Coordinates of C-alpha atoms in Angstrom, one line a residue:
M11 CA -15.7 16.1 -8.7
K12 CA -18.0 14.0 -6.5
E13 CA -16.8 12.6 -3.2
V14 CA -17.3 8.9 -3.3
K15 CA -17.7 6.9 -0.1
T16 CA -18.3 3.2 0.5
K17 CA -20.0 1.7 3.5
R18 CA -18.1 -1.6 3.1
K19 CA -16.0 -1.9 6.2
I20 CA -13.3 -4.5 6.8
S21 CA -12.3 -4.9 10.4
F22 CA -8.7 -5.5 11.5
N23 CA -9.7 -8.8 13.2
E24 CA -11.4 -10.0 10.0
L25 CA -8.3 -9.3 8.0
W26 CA -5.9 -10.8 10.5
N27 CA -8.1 -14.0 10.8
N28 CA -8.0 -14.4 7.0
I29 CA -4.2 -14.9 7.0
D30 CA -3.3 -18.5 6.2
F31 CA 0.3 -19.1 7.5
S32 CA 0.2 -22.5 6.0
K33 CA 0.5 -21.0 2.5
P34 CA 4.0 -20.5 1.0
S35 CA 2.9 -17.1 -0.2
A36 CA 2.4 -15.9 3.4
W37 CA 6.0 -16.9 4.2
G38 CA 7.1 -15.3 0.9
V39 CA 5.8 -12.0 2.1
I40 CA 7.5 -12.4 5.5
G41 CA 10.7 -13.4 3.8
S42 CA 10.8 -10.5 1.4
N43 CA 10.3 -8.0 4.2
L44 CA 13.0 -9.7 6.3
A45 CA 15.3 -9.4 3.2
V46 CA 14.8 -5.6 3.2
I47 CA 15.8 -5.4 6.8
F48 CA 18.8 -7.7 6.1
F49 CA 20.1 -5.5 3.2
A50 CA 19.4 -2.4 5.3
I51 CA 21.8 -3.8 7.9
V52 CA 24.4 -5.0 5.4
D53 CA 24.5 -2.0 3.1
K54 CA 23.6 0.5 5.9
L55 CA 20.5 1.9 4.3
T56 CA 18.9 4.8 6.1
A57 CA 15.2 4.9 7.2
T58 CA 14.6 7.5 4.5
E59 CA 16.0 5.3 1.8
V60 CA 13.8 2.3 2.9
M61 CA 10.8 4.5 3.0
W62 CA 11.4 5.9 -0.5
I63 CA 11.6 2.2 -1.7
Y64 CA 8.2 1.6 -0.1
W65 CA 6.8 4.9 -1.4
I66 CA 7.6 4.0 -5.1
Q67 CA 6.0 0.6 -4.6
S68 CA 2.9 2.2 -3.2
V69 CA 2.7 4.5 -6.2
I70 CA 3.0 1.6 -8.6
I71 CA 0.1 -0.2 -6.9
G72 CA -2.0 3.0 -7.1
V73 CA -1.4 3.4 -10.9
F74 CA -2.3 -0.3 -11.5
N75 CA -5.4 0.1 -9.3
F76 CA -6.5 3.1 -11.4
F77 CA -6.4 0.9 -14.5
R78 CA -8.0 -2.0 -12.6
I79 CA -11.0 0.3 -11.9
M80 CA -11.1 1.5 -15.5
M81 CA -11.1 -2.0 -16.8
L82 CA -14.1 -3.2 -14.7
K83 CA -17.0 -4.5 -16.8
N84 CA -19.7 -5.9 -14.6
F85 CA -19.5 -4.6 -11.1
T86 CA -21.6 -3.7 -8.1
T87 CA -21.8 -0.4 -6.2
K88 CA -23.4 -1.8 -3.1
G89 CA -22.7 0.4 -0.1
M90 CA -21.4 3.3 -2.1
T91 CA -22.7 6.8 -2.0
A92 CA -21.9 10.0 -3.8
N93 CA -23.0 13.3 -2.1
G94 CA -25.2 11.3 0.2
K95 CA -27.0 9.3 -2.5
E96 CA -26.7 5.7 -3.6
V97 CA -24.8 5.4 -6.9
L98 CA -25.6 3.2 -9.8
P99 CA -23.1 0.8 -11.4
T100 CA -22.7 2.8 -14.6
K101 CA -19.8 3.6 -16.8
A102 CA -19.9 7.2 -15.6
T103 CA -19.7 6.0 -12.0
K104 CA -16.7 3.8 -12.8
I105 CA -14.8 6.6 -14.6
S106 CA -15.5 9.2 -11.9
T107 CA -14.5 6.8 -9.2
A108 CA -11.2 6.0 -11.0
I109 CA -10.4 9.7 -11.4
F110 CA -11.3 10.4 -7.8
F111 CA -9.0 7.6 -6.6
L112 CA -6.2 8.8 -8.9
F113 CA -6.2 12.3 -7.5
H114 CA -7.0 11.4 -3.8
Y115 CA -4.5 8.6 -3.6
G116 CA -1.9 10.6 -5.6
F117 CA -2.4 13.6 -3.2
F118 CA -1.6 11.4 -0.2
H119 CA 1.6 10.4 -1.8
L120 CA 2.6 13.9 -2.8
V121 CA 2.2 14.9 0.8
Y122 CA 4.3 11.9 2.0
A123 CA 7.0 12.7 -0.6
A124 CA 7.2 16.2 0.9
F125 CA 7.7 14.6 4.4
L126 CA 10.3 12.2 3.1
F127 CA 12.4 15.0 1.6
S128 CA 12.6 16.5 5.1
F129 CA 13.1 13.2 6.8
P130 CA 16.9 13.2 6.7
T131 CA 17.0 16.5 8.5
I132 CA 14.5 15.3 11.1
L133 CA 16.4 12.0 11.7
G134 CA 19.8 13.6 11.6
E135 CA 20.8 11.5 8.6
E136 CA 23.6 12.5 6.2
K137 CA 22.1 14.4 3.3
K138 CA 23.9 12.3 0.7
F139 CA 21.4 9.8 -0.8
E140 CA 23.2 6.5 -1.6
G141 CA 20.2 4.2 -2.0
G142 CA 19.4 5.3 -5.6
F143 CA 20.4 1.9 -6.9
Y144 CA 18.1 0.1 -4.5
L145 CA 15.2 2.4 -5.3
L146 CA 15.6 1.9 -9.0
F147 CA 16.3 -1.9 -8.8
T148 CA 13.5 -2.7 -6.4
G149 CA 11.1 -0.4 -8.2
I150 CA 11.7 -2.2 -11.5
V151 CA 11.4 -5.6 -10.0
F152 CA 8.2 -4.7 -8.2
L153 CA 6.8 -3.1 -11.4
L154 CA 7.5 -6.3 -13.4
N155 CA 6.1 -8.6 -10.7
Y156 CA 3.0 -6.6 -10.1
G157 CA 2.5 -6.2 -13.9
I158 CA 2.6 -9.9 -14.4
E159 CA 0.1 -10.5 -11.5
F160 CA -2.1 -7.8 -13.0
Y161 CA -2.0 -9.4 -16.4
K162 CA -2.9 -12.8 -14.9
E163 CA -5.7 -11.2 -12.9
Q164 CA -7.2 -9.5 -16.0
T165 CA -6.9 -12.6 -18.2
T166 CA -8.4 -15.1 -15.7
L167 CA -12.1 -15.9 -16.1
T168 CA -14.1 -15.6 -12.9
D169 CA -17.7 -15.5 -11.8
E170 CA -17.0 -13.0 -9.1
I171 CA -18.7 -9.6 -9.3
P172 CA -16.3 -6.9 -8.2
N173 CA -17.4 -4.3 -5.7
L174 CA -16.3 -0.9 -7.0
G175 CA -15.9 0.6 -3.5
T176 CA -13.7 -2.3 -2.3
V177 CA -11.5 -2.1 -5.4
M178 CA -11.0 1.6 -4.8
F179 CA -10.5 1.3 -1.0
L180 CA -8.0 -1.6 -0.6
P181 CA -4.8 0.2 -1.8
Y182 CA -5.2 2.7 1.0
F183 CA -4.0 0.0 3.4
R184 CA -0.6 0.8 1.9
V185 CA -0.8 4.3 3.4
I186 CA -1.0 3.0 7.0
P187 CA 2.6 1.9 7.4
M188 CA 3.9 5.1 5.8
H189 CA 1.7 7.3 7.9
L190 CA 2.6 5.6 11.2
A191 CA 6.3 5.5 10.3
I192 CA 6.3 9.2 9.7
I193 CA 4.5 10.0 12.9
L194 CA 6.3 7.6 15.1
G195 CA 9.6 8.4 13.3
G196 CA 9.3 12.0 14.5
F197 CA 8.9 10.8 18.1
I198 CA 11.6 8.2 17.9
A199 CA 14.0 10.7 16.3
A200 CA 13.3 13.2 19.1
A201 CA 14.0 10.5 21.7
G202 CA 17.2 9.5 19.9
S203 CA 18.3 13.1 19.8
F204 CA 17.7 13.4 23.5
F205 CA 19.7 10.3 24.3
N206 CA 22.2 11.0 21.5
T207 CA 21.4 7.7 19.8
D208 CA 21.0 6.7 16.1
T209 CA 17.3 5.7 15.7
S210 CA 17.3 5.1 11.9
F211 CA 17.3 1.3 12.1
L212 CA 14.6 1.4 14.8
I213 CA 12.4 3.3 12.4
I214 CA 13.1 0.8 9.7
L215 CA 12.0 -2.0 12.0
V216 CA 8.8 -0.1 12.8
L217 CA 8.0 0.5 9.1
M218 CA 8.8 -3.1 8.0
G219 CA 6.9 -4.6 11.0
I220 CA 3.7 -2.7 10.1
K221 CA 4.2 -3.3 6.4
T222 CA 4.6 -7.0 6.9
I223 CA 1.3 -7.2 8.8
I224 CA -0.5 -5.1 6.1
D225 CA 1.0 -7.2 3.3
L226 CA -0.1 -10.4 4.9
M227 CA -3.7 -9.0 5.3
T228 CA -4.0 -7.7 1.8
H229 CA -2.5 -10.8 0.2
S230 CA -5.2 -12.9 2.0
I231 CA -8.2 -11.2 0.5
N232 CA -9.7 -10.8 -3.0
V233 CA -8.9 -7.3 -4.4
Y234 CA -12.3 -7.2 -6.1
T235 CA -14.6 -8.3 -3.3
G236 CA -12.7 -7.8 -0.1
L237 CA -13.6 -11.4 0.9
P238 CA -11.1 -14.1 1.9
M239 CA -9.6 -15.9 -1.1
T240 CA -11.5 -19.1 0.0
Q241 CA -14.9 -17.4 -0.1
N242 CA -17.2 -16.3 -2.9
P243 CA -19.1 -13.0 -2.9

């Protein structure tokens, strides 16, 4: 399988400056993440349970993105290379990119799942998992909402020409909060163990804080071009 790379780089400052806090959707993102923190407090969800909820949402996004790539018709491969060579916007390129994304993105989440299974021990949480209802409920709601948005996206006529590398790359922003939460979670848990303090809620705040920033950034750009919603490619 060929390794596919894209030279299209999107800076943190560019993404942050694209956020329009005057739009209701931006505050909807903030509100939904604050709601998770609220229910984590009320129902005493652990950091592991919240991270599993985020993990399943991230997997759902990855599956839809695989089909998003496969359903591309006219697209550009500007900035993309395979084995050091420029690639052409062919059907074979599209299929190989989709398969590469599926396995690469999927492998990331298999690794994170392994970490999450060990997280209760690392954080000193009780082994009994009581967040199954929230995992199932939020997973179904997220699947339905994302499915509706995906359907609208696919049935809306547009003159935009998608960039294959951008379409493949954007879901990886979902990996950042999970990656940092796992790394920082270990350090926070170690500090909590030293001071004999429960750090589960602090880890939830770290995860949801990073997640909120990433969500705001990704909601402000076009999933096909990587450009702000107000710009054309």
